[in-house]
Short mmCIF file of C-alpha atoms in Angstrom, two decimals:
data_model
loop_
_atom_site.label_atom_id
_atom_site.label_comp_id
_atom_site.label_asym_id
_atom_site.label_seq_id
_atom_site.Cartn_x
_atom_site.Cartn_y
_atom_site.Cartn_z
CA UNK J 1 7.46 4.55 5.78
CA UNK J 2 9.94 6.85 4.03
CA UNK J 3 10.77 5.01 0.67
CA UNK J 4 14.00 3.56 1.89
CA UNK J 5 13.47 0.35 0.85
CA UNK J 6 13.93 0.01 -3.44
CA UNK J 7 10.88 -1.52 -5.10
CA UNK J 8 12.52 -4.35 -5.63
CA UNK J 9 11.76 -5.63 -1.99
CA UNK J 10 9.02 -3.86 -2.12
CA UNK J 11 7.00 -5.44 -4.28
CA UNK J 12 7.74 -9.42 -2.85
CA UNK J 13 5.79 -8.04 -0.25
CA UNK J 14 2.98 -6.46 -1.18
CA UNK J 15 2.36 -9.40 -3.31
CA UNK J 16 2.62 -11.47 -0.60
CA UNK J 17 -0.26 -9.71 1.84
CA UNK J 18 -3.45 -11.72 2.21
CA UNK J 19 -6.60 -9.28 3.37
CA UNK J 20 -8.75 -10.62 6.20
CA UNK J 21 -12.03 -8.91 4.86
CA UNK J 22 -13.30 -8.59 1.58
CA UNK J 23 -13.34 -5.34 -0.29
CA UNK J 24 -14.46 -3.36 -2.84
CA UNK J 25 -12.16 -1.96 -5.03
CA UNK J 26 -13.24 1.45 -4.62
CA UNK J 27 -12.06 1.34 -0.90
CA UNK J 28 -9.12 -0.28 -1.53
CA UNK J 29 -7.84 2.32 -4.26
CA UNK J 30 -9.08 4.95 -1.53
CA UNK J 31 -7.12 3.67 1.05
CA UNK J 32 -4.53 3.26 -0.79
CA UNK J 33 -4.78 7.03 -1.99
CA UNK J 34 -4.46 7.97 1.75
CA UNK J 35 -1.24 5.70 2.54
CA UNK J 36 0.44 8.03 -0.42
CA UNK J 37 -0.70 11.29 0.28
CA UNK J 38 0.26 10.13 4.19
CA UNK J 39 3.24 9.25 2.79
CA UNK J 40 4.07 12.08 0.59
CA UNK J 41 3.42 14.18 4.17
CA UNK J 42 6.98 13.10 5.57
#
């Protein structure tokens, strides 16, 4: 994922995402730390 895509249709779909397993959300703002700093790598 490169940003390509405005946040417009973005956000539709992150709204949209059920999770399978419950968690905390201390290791969901952690995970979502490393999708941005994996991001912010390309």
């Amino acid at each position: 994922v490169r940003g390509d895509l405005p946040m417009q249709r973005c956000k539709p779909v992150l709204d949209s995402v059920e999770f399978l397993e419950k968690t905390s959300k201390e290791e969901v703002g952690s995970i979502f730390a490393d999708i941005v700093a994996h991001m912010g790598q390309d």
